Amino acid sequence: MEKQEFLDKLRLALNGKIAPETVSDTVRYYEDYISTEVRMGKSEEEVMNSLGDPRLIARTIVETKGGRTADSEGSTYSGQNGGNGEVQRRYPAVPGWVWLVLILIIIVLVLSTVFKILAIFWPVIAVIALVVFLVKLFRDWIN
């Protein structure tokens, strides 16, 4: 199967089942993907074989999108980024509790690293602090 035939079958299988802009974005994604793989040295035939049946891909997309529009939550292809050929993907928002857990883990890791460093240098810090204290005490005693 050739690239254009694949894209036409994919578009036909998606039309009417998901939002029109999502159909366009999805077809554009696969078109960019195929072109990128060919530029990277694979033959068009290899790329087409690795993708498989466009109707099966379309069915999977329809099932995962559930007929949602392109603005719905979920993974969608948002097309080209300013015409430079980069494909952007939008994923579901990360829940707040996940961010909280990640921040807590980072704080714990930073604090544990700081305390490990302090534990290593504690004898040196203690000696320096003692010397500074004694020098100040001696200076006050002389005056």
Coordinates of C-alpha atoms in Angstrom, one line a residue:
M1 CA 0.0 0.0 0.0
E2 CA 1.3 3.5 -0.8
K3 CA 1.3 6.5 1.5
Q4 CA -1.6 8.3 -0.2
E5 CA -3.8 5.2 -0.3
F6 CA -3.1 4.6 3.4
L7 CA -4.0 8.3 4.2
D8 CA -7.2 8.1 2.1
K9 CA -8.4 4.9 3.7
L10 CA -7.6 6.4 7.2
R11 CA -9.5 9.6 6.4
L12 CA -12.5 7.6 5.0
A13 CA -12.6 5.3 8.0
L14 CA -12.5 8.3 10.5
N15 CA -15.0 10.7 8.7
G16 CA -18.2 11.1 10.5
K17 CA -17.0 9.1 13.6
I18 CA -14.9 11.8 15.3
A19 CA -14.7 15.6 15.0
P20 CA -13.6 16.8 11.5
E21 CA -10.6 18.8 12.9
T22 CA -9.5 15.7 14.7
V23 CA -9.7 13.7 11.5
S24 CA -7.5 16.3 9.7
D25 CA -5.0 16.4 12.6
T26 CA -4.8 12.6 12.7
V27 CA -4.2 12.3 9.0
R28 CA -1.7 15.1 9.1
Y29 CA 0.1 13.3 12.0
Y30 CA 0.4 10.0 10.1
E31 CA 1.5 11.9 6.9
D32 CA 4.2 13.6 9.0
Y33 CA 5.2 10.3 10.6
I34 CA 5.5 8.5 7.3
S35 CA 7.6 11.3 5.8
T36 CA 9.8 11.5 8.9
E37 CA 10.5 7.8 8.8
V38 CA 11.3 7.8 5.1
R39 CA 13.7 10.8 5.7
M40 CA 15.4 8.7 8.4
G41 CA 16.2 6.0 5.9
K42 CA 13.3 3.6 6.0
S43 CA 11.6 2.7 2.8
E44 CA 8.0 3.7 2.4
E45 CA 7.0 0.1 2.1
E46 CA 8.7 -0.7 5.5
V47 CA 6.9 2.2 7.1
M48 CA 3.5 1.2 5.7
N49 CA 4.0 -2.4 6.8
S50 CA 4.9 -1.3 10.3
L51 CA 1.7 0.8 10.5
G52 CA -0.6 -1.9 9.5
D53 CA -4.2 -1.6 8.3
P54 CA -5.5 2.1 8.4
R55 CA -9.0 0.9 9.1
L56 CA -7.8 -0.9 12.3
I57 CA -5.9 2.3 13.3
A58 CA -9.1 4.3 12.6
R59 CA -11.2 1.9 14.7
T60 CA -8.8 2.2 17.6
I61 CA -8.8 6.0 17.4
V62 CA -12.6 6.1 17.3
E63 CA -12.8 3.8 20.3
T64 CA -10.3 5.7 22.3
K65 CA -11.7 9.1 21.4
G66 CA -15.3 7.9 21.9
G67 CA -16.5 10.4 19.4
R68 CA -15.1 13.3 21.5
T69 CA -14.2 16.6 19.9
A70 CA -10.6 17.8 19.6
D71 CA -11.0 20.0 22.6
S72 CA -12.0 17.1 24.9
E73 CA -9.6 15.7 27.5
G74 CA -7.4 13.0 26.2
S75 CA -4.5 12.4 23.8
T76 CA -5.1 14.2 20.5
Y77 CA -2.9 15.2 17.7
S78 CA -3.0 19.0 17.4
G79 CA -1.2 19.2 14.1
Q80 CA 1.7 21.1 12.9
N81 CA 3.4 23.7 15.1
G82 CA 3.5 26.9 13.0
G83 CA 4.1 24.9 9.8
N84 CA 7.6 23.7 10.9
G85 CA 6.6 20.1 10.7
E86 CA 6.7 19.4 14.5
V87 CA 3.8 17.4 15.7
Q88 CA 2.4 18.4 19.1
R89 CA 0.5 16.1 21.4
R90 CA -1.9 17.1 24.1
Y91 CA -2.3 14.7 27.0
P92 CA -4.7 14.7 29.9
A93 CA -3.9 17.1 32.8
V94 CA -1.9 15.7 35.6
P95 CA -4.0 15.6 38.9
G96 CA -2.9 18.0 41.6
W97 CA -2.1 15.2 44.1
V98 CA 0.5 13.8 41.7
W99 CA 2.2 17.2 41.6
L100 CA 2.1 17.4 45.4
V101 CA 3.7 14.0 45.7
L102 CA 6.4 14.9 43.2
I103 CA 7.2 18.1 45.0
L104 CA 7.3 16.3 48.4
I105 CA 9.7 13.7 46.9
I106 CA 11.9 16.4 45.5
I107 CA 12.0 18.3 48.9
V108 CA 12.8 15.1 50.8
L109 CA 15.7 14.3 48.3
V110 CA 17.1 17.8 48.6
L111 CA 16.9 17.8 52.4
S112 CA 18.5 14.4 52.6
T113 CA 21.3 15.5 50.4
V114 CA 21.9 18.6 52.5
F115 CA 22.0 16.6 55.7
K116 CA 24.3 14.0 54.2
I117 CA 26.7 16.8 53.3
L118 CA 26.4 18.4 56.7
A119 CA 27.1 15.0 58.3
I120 CA 30.3 14.7 56.3
F121 CA 31.5 18.1 57.2
W122 CA 30.1 18.3 60.8
P123 CA 33.5 17.8 62.5
V124 CA 35.1 20.6 60.5
I125 CA 32.2 22.9 61.1
A126 CA 32.2 22.2 64.8
V127 CA 35.9 22.9 65.1
I128 CA 35.6 26.2 63.1
A129 CA 32.6 27.3 65.3
L130 CA 34.6 26.4 68.5
V131 CA 37.6 28.4 67.3
V132 CA 35.5 31.4 66.4
F133 CA 33.7 31.3 69.8
L134 CA 37.0 31.1 71.7
V135 CA 38.5 33.9 69.7
K136 CA 35.5 36.2 70.5
L137 CA 35.6 35.1 74.1
F138 CA 39.3 35.8 74.3
R139 CA 38.9 39.2 72.6
D140 CA 36.1 40.1 75.1
W141 CA 38.3 39.0 78.0
I142 CA 41.2 41.2 76.9
N143 CA 39.0 44.3 76.5

